[in-house]
Amino acid sequence: MVVDTVLWSRLVTALTLSFHVIFATIGVAIPLMISIAEFVGIRKKDAHYTLMARRWTRGFVISVAVGVVTGTAIALQLSLVWPNFMQLAGNVVALPLFMEVFAFFFEAIFLGIYLYTWERFRNPYLHWLLTIPVVLGASMSAFFITTVNGFMNQPDGFVMEAGHFSAVHPLQAMFNDATPSKVFHVLTSAYMTGAALLAAVAAFSMLRKGITEYKKKALKLTMAILLLFSFLTAIAGDTSAKFLAEHQPEKLAAAEWHFETEKGADLIFLGWLNAERDIIGAIHIPKALSFLAFSDFNAEVTGLNEFPADEQPPLIVHYMFDFMVGIGFALLAVSAFYFLLLFWKKRNELNKWMLRVIALGAPLAFLGVEMGWFYAEMGRQPWMIRGYLRVEDAATTSPSIFILFFVFLLLYILLGTMCVLVLRRLFRDNPAEVELEKAAKTKQEALAAQSAEHAGEKEGEPSV
Amino acid sequence: MSYEIVGISVLWIFLYGYLIVASIDFGAGFFAFYARLTGKDHLINRLISRYLSPVWEITNVFFVFFFVGLVGFFPDAAHYYGSSLLVPGSIAIILLAIRGSFYAFENYGSKKNIVFLFLYGATGLLIPASLSVALVLSEGGFITETNGVVTLDYLELFTSPLAWSIVALALTAVLFISSSFLAFYASRADDQPALELMRGYALFWSTPTIIAAFTAFLYLSQHNVRHFQNMMNLWWLLGLSVIFFLIVLWLLYKGRRYGWMFIAVMLQFLCAFFAYGIGHYPYILDPYITVQGGATQEAMGIALVVVFIAGLLLLIPSLALVFRLFLFDADYVKGKK
């Protein structure tokens, strides 16, 4: 049997990455949420927020465990599945890859300390301080890896000589043209997705088990974070589009089915193509593509036909692009609408439909992240390193890659199922309210033991 | 000193670090399972999870660190090892995945589940066995390149006595290092029953370890004469290793000074590991990759060394904090915190 090793290599990597990116996104975003919740809890002296930080951390640890596993897998697969890519590009991008491991190391150390030291510090701010290296480590990991992806799109910092990279400038390769917009986009969308996830958990729990004070606070906090970061993500997306128009026009053109170079180009939403590559049934927004690309309704946008046929990305990326953008704006709209209802006193921001939409936000946000990455990777085709190394020249030649696809598929199904089961077991019979009562009880008992006159004292509940 | 020498030294030190911390972790998995089978789990499992829960991610990162560093300093390694190890490397990923998920489960007391405990124990032996194969391959003769296509000769590998003796050494060393560490940890926790049990395991595994080491050395002399001769020239390092081993045995037998005992274990493996590594020089993969020929561009090599030093300045204080909180805080070790 002849195995198309290039195709299966791509499938194995797509499989690993699309599974890993779920946990990578959670890994980048949730530490920030935990840090904010713990800080608010200490500032307001409100046990609800502290408990939020604790419960999120407990769930987070499970996803970190899976993320470590899939992260190790992709780190090894880069060399195992794409040996020629690493041999060539390793000379130029080893630095950020190396630093990423450092950043993760740093994060893992402080996460370990954070987890096991809830009761060990007298000053609560000291424990909160431990979240800072975790947040920094997580976000720096994302930064370093994104620079490598930037390099694959905009290779820089070397000279090509006889099939080898020489005169290497590692920092120039890291800070290539694609890095700023990509890092901005990856970080804001990760934080947005993390907030959407936690907001959805609160909304879902309200729908299933009723509204409580704790859930209301959790929803309000996470929706505020969601509003902020979905707004920033929209700006980051705009920055990225403008960057593509200037530096990687074929990628934007493929996403927009923009074939002929023209001034005042339309933005095309959805639709489909017939055999002659005519666009049918799409929504045209006049001159919007020119505006998106250059902030000028009459600017000239390079079309896909300017590029040789064997260097054009697949046209299916159009749908991925549209879904990514659509979901991003939907999340912005939902969070804005929630606050509109909240401040508009007569309306109930916790009505069933609002909660259902928020609960739907989590799967949508993750779908948006997946679509974004599929667009980023398929939009670079046929290149592995744009202009230098084609995908088919980088892949392994071992036919075993075909079987490994199914082995890894099985592994990820098992890991995913287990992760969900563990999380369910962790939270199902242990609602926040019960935990709050328990914590209050132990605290009371401790106080009672200390001195009799403090025994009856209860912690004041700050108003919402 | 040139950057590639610094690079390989750094990597070798990291691999040594991984050898120690990972052996503790892997062996603990086996002992947890074995103790359960023999009905002694109440003695040691709390001790094991008390130490391992905070540090397992750190252990795993040591491995990724070595691997990413190797490919970074010596990109040719990606070509040769990457191409030939697709299948065994993927198996190692899956084993690591099974082990990683055990820790995720372990947080909720599901380790009562015997199947999971079995997987935890089994991967504790299978992972070091599969990783040690990479050391076997580096001796040359198993990976060949013809017309730019790199292949691994499985028949040659599976029938090689050198391969099996190195796997045996890896397994016995894992159990020996792990039990001697857990004996030390039990003594810090003032846990007499656990201490007695682990001391017994450590004494039991000491002799097979040294026998496996000599066997592997013997087969090396047949497989790779150059490497063997180089190691013979480092006889004083090997001799030191044996002396430290005797100190370990004596301290274990007398049952005192467990801290010094474990330091001697670390020194024993340090000497042997470096005698092996220095003897291996200049080859990373005999005969295809040498330290000089396979090194990355100078600018990248220097950048990596600089980052490495900066990273260490950040990590060493952090690791010191971990050790102070979890390893040397007597109250934590005793389970009062």
Short mmCIF file of N, CA and C in Angstrom, two decimals, chain A residues 6-107:
data_model
loop_
_atom_site.label_atom_id
_atom_site.label_comp_id
_atom_site.label_asym_id
_atom_site.label_seq_id
_atom_site.Cartn_x
_atom_site.Cartn_y
_atom_site.Cartn_z
N VAL A 6 2.89 12.70 3.37
CA VAL A 6 2.75 14.13 3.63
C VAL A 6 1.37 14.44 4.18
N LEU A 7 0.35 13.85 3.53
CA LEU A 7 -1.02 14.08 3.98
C LEU A 7 -1.20 13.60 5.42
N TRP A 8 -0.71 12.39 5.71
CA TRP A 8 -0.91 11.85 7.06
C TRP A 8 -0.08 12.61 8.09
N SER A 9 1.08 13.10 7.67
CA SER A 9 1.87 13.93 8.60
C SER A 9 1.08 15.18 8.97
N ARG A 10 0.45 15.78 7.94
CA ARG A 10 -0.35 16.98 8.21
C ARG A 10 -1.53 16.65 9.11
N LEU A 11 -2.14 15.49 8.86
CA LEU A 11 -3.31 15.12 9.67
C LEU A 11 -2.91 14.87 11.13
N VAL A 12 -1.78 14.19 11.33
CA VAL A 12 -1.34 13.92 12.71
C VAL A 12 -1.09 15.24 13.43
N THR A 13 -0.41 16.16 12.76
CA THR A 13 -0.11 17.43 13.39
C THR A 13 -1.37 18.25 13.63
N ALA A 14 -2.28 18.24 12.64
CA ALA A 14 -3.53 18.96 12.81
C ALA A 14 -4.30 18.41 13.99
N LEU A 15 -4.29 17.08 14.11
CA LEU A 15 -5.00 16.42 15.22
C LEU A 15 -4.41 16.85 16.56
N THR A 16 -3.09 16.71 16.69
CA THR A 16 -2.45 17.05 17.95
C THR A 16 -2.66 18.52 18.29
N LEU A 17 -2.47 19.39 17.29
CA LEU A 17 -2.58 20.82 17.58
C LEU A 17 -4.00 21.23 17.90
N SER A 18 -4.99 20.67 17.16
CA SER A 18 -6.35 21.14 17.44
C SER A 18 -6.82 20.64 18.81
N PHE A 19 -6.26 19.52 19.27
CA PHE A 19 -6.58 19.08 20.63
C PHE A 19 -5.79 19.90 21.65
N HIS A 20 -4.52 20.12 21.36
CA HIS A 20 -3.66 20.85 22.30
C HIS A 20 -4.13 22.29 22.47
N VAL A 21 -4.62 22.90 21.39
CA VAL A 21 -4.91 24.34 21.47
C VAL A 21 -6.04 24.62 22.47
N ILE A 22 -6.93 23.65 22.66
CA ILE A 22 -7.97 23.82 23.68
C ILE A 22 -7.31 24.02 25.04
N PHE A 23 -6.38 23.14 25.36
CA PHE A 23 -5.76 23.18 26.68
C PHE A 23 -4.73 24.29 26.78
N ALA A 24 -4.09 24.60 25.65
CA ALA A 24 -3.14 25.70 25.64
C ALA A 24 -3.88 27.01 25.91
N THR A 25 -5.04 27.18 25.29
CA THR A 25 -5.81 28.40 25.49
C THR A 25 -6.27 28.52 26.95
N ILE A 26 -6.78 27.40 27.48
CA ILE A 26 -7.17 27.41 28.89
C ILE A 26 -5.95 27.73 29.75
N GLY A 27 -4.83 27.12 29.41
CA GLY A 27 -3.60 27.30 30.19
C GLY A 27 -3.11 28.73 30.18
N VAL A 28 -3.31 29.43 29.09
CA VAL A 28 -2.87 30.82 29.02
C VAL A 28 -3.85 31.72 29.78
N ALA A 29 -5.14 31.44 29.62
CA ALA A 29 -6.15 32.40 30.07
C ALA A 29 -6.53 32.25 31.54
N ILE A 30 -6.74 31.04 32.00
CA ILE A 30 -7.33 30.85 33.34
C ILE A 30 -6.46 31.43 34.47
N PRO A 31 -5.11 31.31 34.40
CA PRO A 31 -4.33 31.91 35.50
C PRO A 31 -4.66 33.39 35.71
N LEU A 32 -4.90 34.11 34.61
CA LEU A 32 -5.24 35.53 34.75
C LEU A 32 -6.56 35.68 35.50
N MET A 33 -7.53 34.84 35.15
CA MET A 33 -8.85 34.91 35.80
C MET A 33 -8.72 34.58 37.29
N ILE A 34 -7.91 33.56 37.59
CA ILE A 34 -7.71 33.17 38.99
C ILE A 34 -7.09 34.33 39.75
N SER A 35 -6.08 34.93 39.13
CA SER A 35 -5.38 36.02 39.79
C SER A 35 -6.33 37.18 40.07
N ILE A 36 -7.15 37.53 39.09
CA ILE A 36 -8.10 38.64 39.28
C ILE A 36 -9.08 38.30 40.40
N ALA A 37 -9.62 37.07 40.37
CA ALA A 37 -10.62 36.70 41.38
C ALA A 37 -10.02 36.73 42.79
N GLU A 38 -8.81 36.20 42.93
CA GLU A 38 -8.22 36.19 44.27
C GLU A 38 -7.95 37.60 44.75
N PHE A 39 -7.48 38.45 43.84
CA PHE A 39 -7.20 39.84 44.20
C PHE A 39 -8.47 40.55 44.64
N VAL A 40 -9.54 40.41 43.84
CA VAL A 40 -10.81 41.04 44.19
C VAL A 40 -11.28 40.53 45.56
N GLY A 41 -11.12 39.21 45.76
CA GLY A 41 -11.53 38.61 47.03
C GLY A 41 -10.80 39.22 48.22
N ILE A 42 -9.51 39.45 48.06
CA ILE A 42 -8.74 40.02 49.18
C ILE A 42 -9.12 41.47 49.38
N ARG A 43 -9.25 42.21 48.27
CA ARG A 43 -9.57 43.63 48.37
C ARG A 43 -10.93 43.86 49.01
N LYS A 44 -11.93 43.10 48.53
CA LYS A 44 -13.29 43.30 49.03
C LYS A 44 -13.54 42.52 50.31
N LYS A 45 -12.55 41.75 50.74
CA LYS A 45 -12.73 40.83 51.87
C LYS A 45 -13.99 39.99 51.67
N ASP A 46 -14.15 39.48 50.47
CA ASP A 46 -15.33 38.72 50.12
C ASP A 46 -14.94 37.27 49.85
N ALA A 47 -15.41 36.39 50.73
CA ALA A 47 -15.03 34.97 50.61
C ALA A 47 -15.49 34.35 49.31
N HIS A 48 -16.55 34.92 48.69
CA HIS A 48 -17.04 34.37 47.43
C HIS A 48 -15.95 34.36 46.37
N TYR A 49 -15.26 35.49 46.24
CA TYR A 49 -14.24 35.59 45.18
C TYR A 49 -13.05 34.68 45.48
N THR A 50 -12.67 34.60 46.75
CA THR A 50 -11.57 33.71 47.10
C THR A 50 -11.93 32.27 46.74
N LEU A 51 -13.18 31.91 47.02
CA LEU A 51 -13.61 30.55 46.69
C LEU A 51 -13.60 30.33 45.18
N MET A 52 -13.99 31.39 44.44
CA MET A 52 -13.94 31.32 42.98
C MET A 52 -12.53 30.96 42.52
N ALA A 53 -11.55 31.70 43.06
CA ALA A 53 -10.16 31.44 42.67
C ALA A 53 -9.79 30.00 43.00
N ARG A 54 -10.23 29.54 44.17
CA ARG A 54 -9.90 28.17 44.57
C ARG A 54 -10.52 27.14 43.65
N ARG A 55 -11.80 27.33 43.35
CA ARG A 55 -12.49 26.34 42.52
C ARG A 55 -11.96 26.36 41.09
N TRP A 56 -11.72 27.54 40.56
CA TRP A 56 -11.14 27.61 39.21
C TRP A 56 -9.79 26.92 39.17
N THR A 57 -8.99 27.16 40.22
CA THR A 57 -7.67 26.53 40.26
C THR A 57 -7.79 25.02 40.23
N ARG A 58 -8.73 24.50 41.01
CA ARG A 58 -8.89 23.05 41.08
C ARG A 58 -9.22 22.48 39.71
N GLY A 59 -10.11 23.14 38.98
CA GLY A 59 -10.43 22.68 37.64
C GLY A 59 -9.25 22.87 36.70
N PHE A 60 -8.58 24.00 36.88
CA PHE A 60 -7.45 24.35 36.01
C PHE A 60 -6.36 23.29 36.06
N VAL A 61 -6.08 22.77 37.27
CA VAL A 61 -5.01 21.80 37.42
C VAL A 61 -5.23 20.58 36.53
N ILE A 62 -6.49 20.17 36.41
CA ILE A 62 -6.79 19.02 35.56
C ILE A 62 -6.43 19.33 34.12
N SER A 63 -6.83 20.52 33.66
CA SER A 63 -6.56 20.84 32.26
C SER A 63 -5.06 21.04 32.04
N VAL A 64 -4.35 21.52 33.07
CA VAL A 64 -2.90 21.65 32.93
C VAL A 64 -2.28 20.28 32.74
N ALA A 65 -2.77 19.29 33.50
CA ALA A 65 -2.21 17.95 33.37
C ALA A 65 -2.36 17.45 31.94
N VAL A 66 -3.54 17.66 31.36
CA VAL A 66 -3.75 17.23 29.97
C VAL A 66 -2.89 18.09 29.04
N GLY A 67 -2.81 19.38 29.33
CA GLY A 67 -2.00 20.28 28.50
C GLY A 67 -0.53 19.91 28.51
N VAL A 68 -0.02 19.47 29.67
CA VAL A 68 1.38 19.04 29.74
C VAL A 68 1.60 17.85 28.82
N VAL A 69 0.64 16.93 28.87
CA VAL A 69 0.76 15.73 28.06
C VAL A 69 0.73 16.07 26.57
N THR A 70 -0.27 16.87 26.16
CA THR A 70 -0.36 17.18 24.72
C THR A 70 0.79 18.11 24.31
N GLY A 71 1.24 18.96 25.22
CA GLY A 71 2.37 19.84 24.91
C GLY A 71 3.64 19.04 24.69
N THR A 72 3.86 18.04 25.55
CA THR A 72 5.02 17.16 25.36
C THR A 72 4.90 16.45 24.02
N ALA A 73 3.67 16.03 23.69
CA ALA A 73 3.46 15.32 22.43
C ALA A 73 3.84 16.20 21.24
N ILE A 74 3.37 17.45 21.25
CA ILE A 74 3.65 18.28 20.08
C ILE A 74 5.13 18.66 20.03
N ALA A 75 5.75 18.85 21.19
CA ALA A 75 7.18 19.18 21.20
C ALA A 75 7.98 18.06 20.54
N LEU A 76 7.63 16.81 20.85
CA LEU A 76 8.33 15.68 20.25
C LEU A 76 7.94 15.49 18.79
N GLN A 77 6.64 15.69 18.51
CA GLN A 77 6.18 15.45 17.14
C GLN A 77 6.80 16.42 16.14
N LEU A 78 7.13 17.63 16.60
CA LEU A 78 7.79 18.57 15.69
C LEU A 78 9.02 17.93 15.08
N SER A 79 9.79 17.19 15.88
CA SER A 79 10.99 16.55 15.36
C SER A 79 10.68 15.21 14.71
N LEU A 80 9.70 14.49 15.27
CA LEU A 80 9.43 13.14 14.76
C LEU A 80 8.70 13.19 13.42
N VAL A 81 7.74 14.10 13.30
CA VAL A 81 6.92 14.13 12.08
C VAL A 81 7.52 15.07 11.04
N TRP A 82 8.21 16.12 11.47
CA TRP A 82 8.79 17.09 10.54
C TRP A 82 10.30 17.22 10.73
N PRO A 83 11.03 16.09 10.59
CA PRO A 83 12.47 16.12 10.91
C PRO A 83 13.24 17.14 10.08
N ASN A 84 12.86 17.32 8.80
CA ASN A 84 13.63 18.23 7.95
C ASN A 84 13.33 19.69 8.26
N PHE A 85 12.10 19.93 8.75
CA PHE A 85 11.78 21.29 9.19
C PHE A 85 12.66 21.67 10.38
N MET A 86 12.74 20.78 11.36
CA MET A 86 13.51 21.12 12.55
C MET A 86 15.00 21.21 12.23
N GLN A 87 15.47 20.36 11.31
CA GLN A 87 16.89 20.41 10.97
C GLN A 87 17.24 21.76 10.34
N LEU A 88 16.33 22.25 9.49
CA LEU A 88 16.59 23.52 8.81
C LEU A 88 16.28 24.71 9.72
N ALA A 89 15.04 24.73 10.25
CA ALA A 89 14.59 25.89 11.00
C ALA A 89 15.17 25.92 12.40
N GLY A 90 15.58 24.75 12.91
CA GLY A 90 16.14 24.70 14.26
C GLY A 90 17.28 25.68 14.43
N ASN A 91 18.03 25.91 13.36
CA ASN A 91 19.14 26.86 13.43
C ASN A 91 18.68 28.28 13.73
N VAL A 92 17.43 28.58 13.42
CA VAL A 92 16.95 29.95 13.52
C VAL A 92 15.92 30.13 14.64
N VAL A 93 15.08 29.12 14.88
CA VAL A 93 14.00 29.30 15.86
C VAL A 93 14.20 28.51 17.14
N ALA A 94 15.38 27.92 17.31
CA ALA A 94 15.59 27.15 18.54
C ALA A 94 15.46 28.03 19.78
N LEU A 95 15.85 29.31 19.63
CA LEU A 95 15.85 30.20 20.80
C LEU A 95 14.46 30.34 21.44
N PRO A 96 13.44 30.77 20.68
CA PRO A 96 12.12 30.87 21.32
C PRO A 96 11.58 29.53 21.82
N LEU A 97 11.88 28.44 21.10
CA LEU A 97 11.41 27.13 21.57
C LEU A 97 12.02 26.80 22.93
N PHE A 98 13.31 27.10 23.03
CA PHE A 98 14.05 26.85 24.28
C PHE A 98 13.47 27.72 25.40
N MET A 99 13.21 28.98 25.08
CA MET A 99 12.70 29.90 26.11
C MET A 99 11.29 29.52 26.52
N GLU A 100 10.54 28.96 25.58
CA GLU A 100 9.18 28.54 25.94
C GLU A 100 9.23 27.49 27.04
N VAL A 101 10.19 26.57 26.92
CA VAL A 101 10.29 25.54 27.95
C VAL A 101 10.64 26.18 29.30
N PHE A 102 11.52 27.16 29.26
CA PHE A 102 11.86 27.89 30.49
C PHE A 102 10.62 28.53 31.10
N ALA A 103 9.85 29.20 30.23
CA ALA A 103 8.65 29.88 30.72
C ALA A 103 7.69 28.88 31.35
N PHE A 104 7.55 27.73 30.70
CA PHE A 104 6.64 26.75 31.26
C PHE A 104 7.17 26.18 32.57
N PHE A 105 8.47 25.97 32.62
CA PHE A 105 9.13 25.49 33.83
C PHE A 105 8.81 26.43 34.99
N PHE A 106 9.01 27.69 34.73
CA PHE A 106 8.76 28.75 35.72
C PHE A 106 7.30 28.70 36.19
N GLU A 107 6.40 28.60 35.22
CA GLU A 107 4.97 28.54 35.54
C GLU A 107 4.67 27.31 36.39
#
